Coordinates of C-alpha atoms in Angstrom, one line a residue:
X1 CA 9.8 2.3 -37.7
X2 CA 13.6 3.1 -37.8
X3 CA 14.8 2.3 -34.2
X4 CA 17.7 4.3 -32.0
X5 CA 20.5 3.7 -30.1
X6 CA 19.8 3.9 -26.4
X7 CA 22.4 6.3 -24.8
X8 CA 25.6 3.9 -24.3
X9 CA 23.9 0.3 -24.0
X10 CA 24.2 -0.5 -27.4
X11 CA 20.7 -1.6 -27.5
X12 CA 18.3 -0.8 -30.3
X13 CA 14.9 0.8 -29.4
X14 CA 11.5 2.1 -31.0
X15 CA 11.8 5.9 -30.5
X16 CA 9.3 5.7 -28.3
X17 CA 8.4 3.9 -25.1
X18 CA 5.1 2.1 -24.0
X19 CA 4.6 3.4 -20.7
X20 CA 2.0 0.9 -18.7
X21 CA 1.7 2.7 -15.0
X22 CA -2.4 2.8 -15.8
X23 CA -2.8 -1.3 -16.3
X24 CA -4.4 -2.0 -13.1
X25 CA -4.6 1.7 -11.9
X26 CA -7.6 2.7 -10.4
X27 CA -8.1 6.6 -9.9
X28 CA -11.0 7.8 -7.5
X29 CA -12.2 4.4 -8.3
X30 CA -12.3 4.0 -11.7
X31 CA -10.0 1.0 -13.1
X32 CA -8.1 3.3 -16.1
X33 CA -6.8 0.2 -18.1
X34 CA -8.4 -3.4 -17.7
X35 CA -6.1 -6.6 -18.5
X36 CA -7.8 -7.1 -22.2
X37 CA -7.2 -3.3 -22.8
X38 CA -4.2 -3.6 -21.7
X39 CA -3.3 -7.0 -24.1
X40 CA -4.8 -4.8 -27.1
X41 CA -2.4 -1.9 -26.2
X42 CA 1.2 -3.8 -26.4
X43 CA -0.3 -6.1 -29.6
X44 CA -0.9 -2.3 -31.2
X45 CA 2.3 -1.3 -30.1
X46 CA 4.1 -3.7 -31.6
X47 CA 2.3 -4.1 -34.5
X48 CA 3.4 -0.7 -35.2
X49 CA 7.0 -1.7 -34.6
X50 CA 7.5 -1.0 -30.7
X51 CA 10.1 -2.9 -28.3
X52 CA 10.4 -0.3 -25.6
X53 CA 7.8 -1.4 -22.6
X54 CA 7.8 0.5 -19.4
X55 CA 6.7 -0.8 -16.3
X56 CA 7.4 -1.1 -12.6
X57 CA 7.1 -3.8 -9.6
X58 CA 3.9 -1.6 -7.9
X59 CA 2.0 -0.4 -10.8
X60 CA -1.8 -1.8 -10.7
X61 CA 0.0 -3.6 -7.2
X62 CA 1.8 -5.9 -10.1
X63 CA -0.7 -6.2 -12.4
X64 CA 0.8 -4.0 -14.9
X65 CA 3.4 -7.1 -14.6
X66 CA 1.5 -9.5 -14.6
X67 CA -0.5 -9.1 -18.1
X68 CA 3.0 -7.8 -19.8
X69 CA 4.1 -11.1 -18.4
X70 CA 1.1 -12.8 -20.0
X71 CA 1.4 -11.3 -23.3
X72 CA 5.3 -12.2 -23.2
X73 CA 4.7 -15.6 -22.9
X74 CA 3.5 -15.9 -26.2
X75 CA 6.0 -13.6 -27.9
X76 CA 10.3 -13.7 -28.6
X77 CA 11.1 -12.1 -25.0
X78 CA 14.4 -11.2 -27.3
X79 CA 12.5 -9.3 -29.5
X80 CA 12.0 -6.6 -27.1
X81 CA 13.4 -4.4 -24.7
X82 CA 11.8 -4.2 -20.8
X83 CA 12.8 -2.1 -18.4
X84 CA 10.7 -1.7 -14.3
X85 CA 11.9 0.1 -11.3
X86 CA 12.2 -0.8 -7.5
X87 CA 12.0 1.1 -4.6
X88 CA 8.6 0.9 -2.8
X89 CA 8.1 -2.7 -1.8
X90 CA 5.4 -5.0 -3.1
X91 CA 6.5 -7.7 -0.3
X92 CA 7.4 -5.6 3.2
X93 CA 6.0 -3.2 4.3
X94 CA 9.1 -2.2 6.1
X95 CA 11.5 -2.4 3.4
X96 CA 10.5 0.3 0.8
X97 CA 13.7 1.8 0.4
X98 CA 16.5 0.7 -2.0
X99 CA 18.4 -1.7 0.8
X100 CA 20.2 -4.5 -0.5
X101 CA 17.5 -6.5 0.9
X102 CA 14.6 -4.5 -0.6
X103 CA 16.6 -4.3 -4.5
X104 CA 17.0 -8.1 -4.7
X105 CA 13.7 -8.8 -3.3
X106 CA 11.8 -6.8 -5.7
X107 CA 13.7 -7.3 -8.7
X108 CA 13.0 -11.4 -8.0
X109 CA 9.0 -10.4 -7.8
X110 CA 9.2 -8.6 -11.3
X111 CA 10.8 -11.1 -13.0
X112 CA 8.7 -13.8 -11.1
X113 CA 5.7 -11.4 -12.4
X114 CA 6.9 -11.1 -16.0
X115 CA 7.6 -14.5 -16.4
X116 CA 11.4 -13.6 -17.8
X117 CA 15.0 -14.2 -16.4
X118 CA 16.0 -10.6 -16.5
X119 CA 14.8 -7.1 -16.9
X120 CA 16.7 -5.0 -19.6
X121 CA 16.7 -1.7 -17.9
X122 CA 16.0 -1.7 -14.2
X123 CA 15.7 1.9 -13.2
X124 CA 15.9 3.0 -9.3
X125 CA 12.3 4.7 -8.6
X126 CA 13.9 7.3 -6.6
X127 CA 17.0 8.3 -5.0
X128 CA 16.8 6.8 -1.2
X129 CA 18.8 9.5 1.2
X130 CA 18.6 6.9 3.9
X131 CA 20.6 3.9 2.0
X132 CA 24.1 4.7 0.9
X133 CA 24.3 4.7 -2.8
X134 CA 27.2 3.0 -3.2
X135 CA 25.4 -0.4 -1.1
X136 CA 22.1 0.2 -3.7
X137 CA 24.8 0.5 -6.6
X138 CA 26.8 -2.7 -5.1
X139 CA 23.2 -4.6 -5.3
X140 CA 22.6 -3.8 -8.4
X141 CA 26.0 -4.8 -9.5
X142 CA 25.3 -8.1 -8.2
X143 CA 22.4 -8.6 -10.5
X144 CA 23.8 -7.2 -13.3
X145 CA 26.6 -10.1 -12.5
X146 CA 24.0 -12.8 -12.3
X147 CA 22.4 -12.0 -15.2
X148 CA 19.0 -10.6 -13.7
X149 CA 19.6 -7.0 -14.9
X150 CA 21.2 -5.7 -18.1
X151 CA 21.3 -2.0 -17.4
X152 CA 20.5 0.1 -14.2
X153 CA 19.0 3.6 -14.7
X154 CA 17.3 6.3 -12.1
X155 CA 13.9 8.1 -12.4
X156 CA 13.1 11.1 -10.3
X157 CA 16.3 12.6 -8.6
X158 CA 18.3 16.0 -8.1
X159 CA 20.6 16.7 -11.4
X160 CA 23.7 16.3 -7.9
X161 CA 22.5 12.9 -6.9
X162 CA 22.8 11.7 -10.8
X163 CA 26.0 13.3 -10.9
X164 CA 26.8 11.7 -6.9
X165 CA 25.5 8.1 -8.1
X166 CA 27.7 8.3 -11.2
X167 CA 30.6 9.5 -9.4
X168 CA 30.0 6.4 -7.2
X169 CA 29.5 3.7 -9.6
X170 CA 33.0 5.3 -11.1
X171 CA 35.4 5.0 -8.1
X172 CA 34.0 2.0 -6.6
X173 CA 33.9 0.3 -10.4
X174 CA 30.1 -0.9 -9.9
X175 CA 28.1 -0.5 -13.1
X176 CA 26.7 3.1 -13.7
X177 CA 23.3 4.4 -14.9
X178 CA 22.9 4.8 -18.4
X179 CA 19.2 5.6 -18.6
X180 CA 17.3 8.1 -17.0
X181 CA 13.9 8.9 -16.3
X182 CA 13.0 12.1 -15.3
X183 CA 9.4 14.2 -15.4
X184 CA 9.9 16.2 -18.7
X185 CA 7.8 17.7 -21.6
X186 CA 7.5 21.0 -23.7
X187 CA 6.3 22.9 -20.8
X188 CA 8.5 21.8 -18.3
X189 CA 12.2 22.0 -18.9
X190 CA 14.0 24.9 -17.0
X191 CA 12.7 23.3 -13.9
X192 CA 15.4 19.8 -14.8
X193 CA 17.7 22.0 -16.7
X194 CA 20.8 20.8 -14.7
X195 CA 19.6 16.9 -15.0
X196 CA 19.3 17.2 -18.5
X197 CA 22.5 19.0 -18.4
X198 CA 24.3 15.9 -16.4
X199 CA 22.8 13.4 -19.2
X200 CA 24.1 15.3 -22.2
X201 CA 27.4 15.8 -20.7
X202 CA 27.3 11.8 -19.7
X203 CA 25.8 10.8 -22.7
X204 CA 22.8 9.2 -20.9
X205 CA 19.7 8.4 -22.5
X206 CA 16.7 9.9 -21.1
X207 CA 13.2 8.4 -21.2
X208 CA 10.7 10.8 -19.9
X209 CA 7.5 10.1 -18.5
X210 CA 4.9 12.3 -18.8
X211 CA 5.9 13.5 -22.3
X212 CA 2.0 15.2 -22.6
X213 CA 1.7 16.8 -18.6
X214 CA -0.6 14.0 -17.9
X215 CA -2.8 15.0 -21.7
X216 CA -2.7 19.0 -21.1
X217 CA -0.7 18.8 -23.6
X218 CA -3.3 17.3 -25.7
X219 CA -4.8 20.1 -26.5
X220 CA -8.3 18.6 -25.1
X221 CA -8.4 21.5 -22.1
X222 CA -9.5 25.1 -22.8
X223 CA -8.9 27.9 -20.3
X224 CA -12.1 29.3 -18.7
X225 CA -10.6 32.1 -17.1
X226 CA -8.6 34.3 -16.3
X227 CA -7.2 32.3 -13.2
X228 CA -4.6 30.0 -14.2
X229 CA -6.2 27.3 -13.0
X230 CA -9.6 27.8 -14.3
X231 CA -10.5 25.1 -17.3
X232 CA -12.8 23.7 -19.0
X233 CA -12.5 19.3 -18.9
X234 CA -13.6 17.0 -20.6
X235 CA -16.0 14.1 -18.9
X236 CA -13.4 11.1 -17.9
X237 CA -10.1 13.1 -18.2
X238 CA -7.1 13.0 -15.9
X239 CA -8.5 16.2 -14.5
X240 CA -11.5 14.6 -13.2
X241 CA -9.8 11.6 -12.5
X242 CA -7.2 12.6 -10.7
X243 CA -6.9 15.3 -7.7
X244 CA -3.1 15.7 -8.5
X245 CA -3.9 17.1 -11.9
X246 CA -3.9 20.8 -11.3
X247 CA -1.0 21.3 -9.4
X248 CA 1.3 19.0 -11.1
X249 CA 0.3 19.7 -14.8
X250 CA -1.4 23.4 -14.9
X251 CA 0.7 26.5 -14.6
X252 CA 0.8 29.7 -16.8
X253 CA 3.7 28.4 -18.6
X254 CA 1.6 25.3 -19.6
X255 CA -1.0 27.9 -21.0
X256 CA 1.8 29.5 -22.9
X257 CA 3.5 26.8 -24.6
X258 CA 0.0 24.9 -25.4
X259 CA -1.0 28.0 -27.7
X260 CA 2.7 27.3 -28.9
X261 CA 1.8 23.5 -29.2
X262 CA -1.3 24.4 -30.8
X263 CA -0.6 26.8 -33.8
X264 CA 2.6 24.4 -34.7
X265 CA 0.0 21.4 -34.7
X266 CA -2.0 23.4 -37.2
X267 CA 0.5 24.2 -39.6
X268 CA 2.0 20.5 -40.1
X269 CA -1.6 18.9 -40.0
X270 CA -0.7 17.3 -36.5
X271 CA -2.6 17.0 -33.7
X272 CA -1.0 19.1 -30.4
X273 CA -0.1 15.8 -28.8
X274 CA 1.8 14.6 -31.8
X275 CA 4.1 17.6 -31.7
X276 CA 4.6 17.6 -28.0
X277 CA 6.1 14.1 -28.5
X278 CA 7.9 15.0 -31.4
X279 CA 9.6 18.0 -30.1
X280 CA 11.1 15.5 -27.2
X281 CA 12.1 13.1 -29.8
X282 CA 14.2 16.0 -31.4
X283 CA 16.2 16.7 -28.4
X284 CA 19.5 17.7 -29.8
X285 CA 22.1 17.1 -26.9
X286 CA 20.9 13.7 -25.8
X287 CA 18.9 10.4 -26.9
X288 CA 15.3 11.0 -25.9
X289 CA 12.8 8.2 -25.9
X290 CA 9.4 9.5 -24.1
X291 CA 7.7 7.2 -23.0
X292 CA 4.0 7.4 -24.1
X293 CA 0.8 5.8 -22.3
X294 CA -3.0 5.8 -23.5
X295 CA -6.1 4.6 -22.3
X296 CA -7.1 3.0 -25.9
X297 CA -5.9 1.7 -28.9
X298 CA -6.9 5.1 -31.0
X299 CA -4.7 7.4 -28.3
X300 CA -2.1 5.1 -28.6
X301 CA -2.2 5.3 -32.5
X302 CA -2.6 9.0 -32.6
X303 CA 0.7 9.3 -29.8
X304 CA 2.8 7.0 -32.1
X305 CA 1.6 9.5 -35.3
X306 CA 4.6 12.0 -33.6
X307 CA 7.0 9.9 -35.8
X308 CA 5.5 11.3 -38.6
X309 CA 5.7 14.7 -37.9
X310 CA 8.5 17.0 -38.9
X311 CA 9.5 20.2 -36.9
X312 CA 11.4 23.1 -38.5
X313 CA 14.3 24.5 -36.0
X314 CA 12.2 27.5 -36.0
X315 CA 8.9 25.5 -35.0
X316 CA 11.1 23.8 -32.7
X317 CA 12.6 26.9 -31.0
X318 CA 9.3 28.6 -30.8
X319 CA 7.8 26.4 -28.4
X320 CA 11.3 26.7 -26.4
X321 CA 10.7 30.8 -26.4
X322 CA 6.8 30.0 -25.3
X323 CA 7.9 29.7 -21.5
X324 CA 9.3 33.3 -21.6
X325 CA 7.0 36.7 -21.5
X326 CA 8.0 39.5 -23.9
X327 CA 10.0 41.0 -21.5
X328 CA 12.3 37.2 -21.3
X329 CA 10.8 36.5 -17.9
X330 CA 9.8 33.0 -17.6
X331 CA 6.3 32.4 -16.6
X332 CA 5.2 30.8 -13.7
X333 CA 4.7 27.1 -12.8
X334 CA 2.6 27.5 -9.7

């Protein structure tokens, strides 16, 4: 596996990311990755070559933590990169905001939780309106002093509250994101156009979650209809699973770059889901780690097949001119 540069943090990565939001995630009551699973998944992962883990302080309410922490324990911790989030509290239920007070009390439960002295990446969860940035970016700064945080980056924000947070970090001399996060994949890019734009422009790195639209991007749904949100799924997928599913993941676009996805995957003997995640990793303006998740070993080795995959520039811009109708209209999300 030949690693990548992370934006500006000098640190070496796998090009992609385990993502580990479903250890300890139950969905309409069904527990989507159980502690074993989940020890099977990051020994596959980096048996394959993978440093990058994703997690956060509330996924599986810390259990997602807890077993990285456990598998940790009997590994280098140098040998690989970790990055979590804070913002929602696993401690108060008062404090789930990104006060000074709520940063510094969550970021001591995740490192408590992954048995480690410091997180590599600790990403903000979500821009909090409520807080100042400047007293969330002071916090961080103070963590990043003591040692407890190597690099701060933000998830799901406005493209103008990057840009404010950067502009921040810059005048008051407090250290700056240099990873994002932001909801991105091959059928959903005009819609964080300008976010993309700010990390290009900053040289951020970006680590997208959802890299697949929560598996549409699989290929494993058929439409069965002529409405868009009429399909045919699969017993145990995220559109059972999950109530969310249709209105965060379906659109007419979606149906428009999956026949994209689809004929591309049949021309370099891929499957759909392999070239979804390669055509992230092929961003040209900025380094682009998605972050991939599966319920089993086999989905995670089929995901991590994308790094064997080579696009053309004209496979590549196809699925780019699949969002727009013959008349250069872009279809509709919703």
């Amino acid at each position: 596996m030949h690693y990548r540069r992370l934006g500006t943090t000098g640190l070496q990565v796998s090009p992609l990311c385990l993502g580990t939001w479903r250890f300890g995630q139950e969905s309409n009551g069904v527990l989507e990755t159980d502690r074993e699973t989940a020890h099977d998944l990051l020994s596959a992962f980096a048996d394959r070559g993978g440093n990058f883990i994703d997690t956060a302080n509330g996924y599986g309410d810390g259990d997602s933590e807890r077993w990285i922490g456990e598998w940790l324990a009997e590994r280098d911790r140098e040998d690989y990169v970790v990055a979590s989030k804070c913002f929602w509290s696993t401690v108060s239920r008062f404090q789930e905001n990104l006060s000074k007070k709520n940063v510094r009390a969550e970021v001591k439960g995740s490192l408590e939780r992954l048995g480690t002295d410091y997180l590599d990446v600790l990403y903000l969860h979500r821009f909090d309106d409520e807080t100042p940035i400047e007293q969330t970016l002071r916090a961080v700064d103070d963590l990043v002093s003591d040692g407890k945080v190597h690099y701060v980056g933000l998830s799901t924000a406005d493209a103008w509250k990057l840009t404010k947070g950067l502009w921040k970090a810059d005048v008051d001399n407090y250290e700056a994101f240099t990873v994002t996060q932001p909801l991105f994949h091959a059928a959903y890019y005009e819609d964080v156009a300008e976010y993309l734009d700010v990390c290009a422009d900053q040289d951020l790195a970006v680590c997208p979650y959802s890299p697949l639209a929560g598996g549409f991007l699989t290929g494993k749904y058929d439409r069965a209809g002529e409405d868009t949100y009429d399909l045919d799924a699969p017993e145990g997928t995220r559109a059972q699973l999950d109530d969310r599913f249709l209105d965060y993941y379906v659109s007419e676009r979606g149906w428009h770059v999956l026949e994209a996805v689809r004929e591309i995957a049949d021309e370099c003997d891929a499957s759909p889901a392999q070239v979804a995640i390669r055509w992230l990793i092929d961003q040209p303006d900025f380094d682009c780690v998605p972050i991939i998740g599966a319920r089993t070993v086999d989905q995670l080795e089929e995901n991590l097949g994308a790094l064997e995959v080579d696009l053309s520039d004209e496979q590549f811009d196809r699925i780019l001119e699949a969002r727009y109708d013959e008349h250069g209209k872009l279809y509709r999300t919703g």
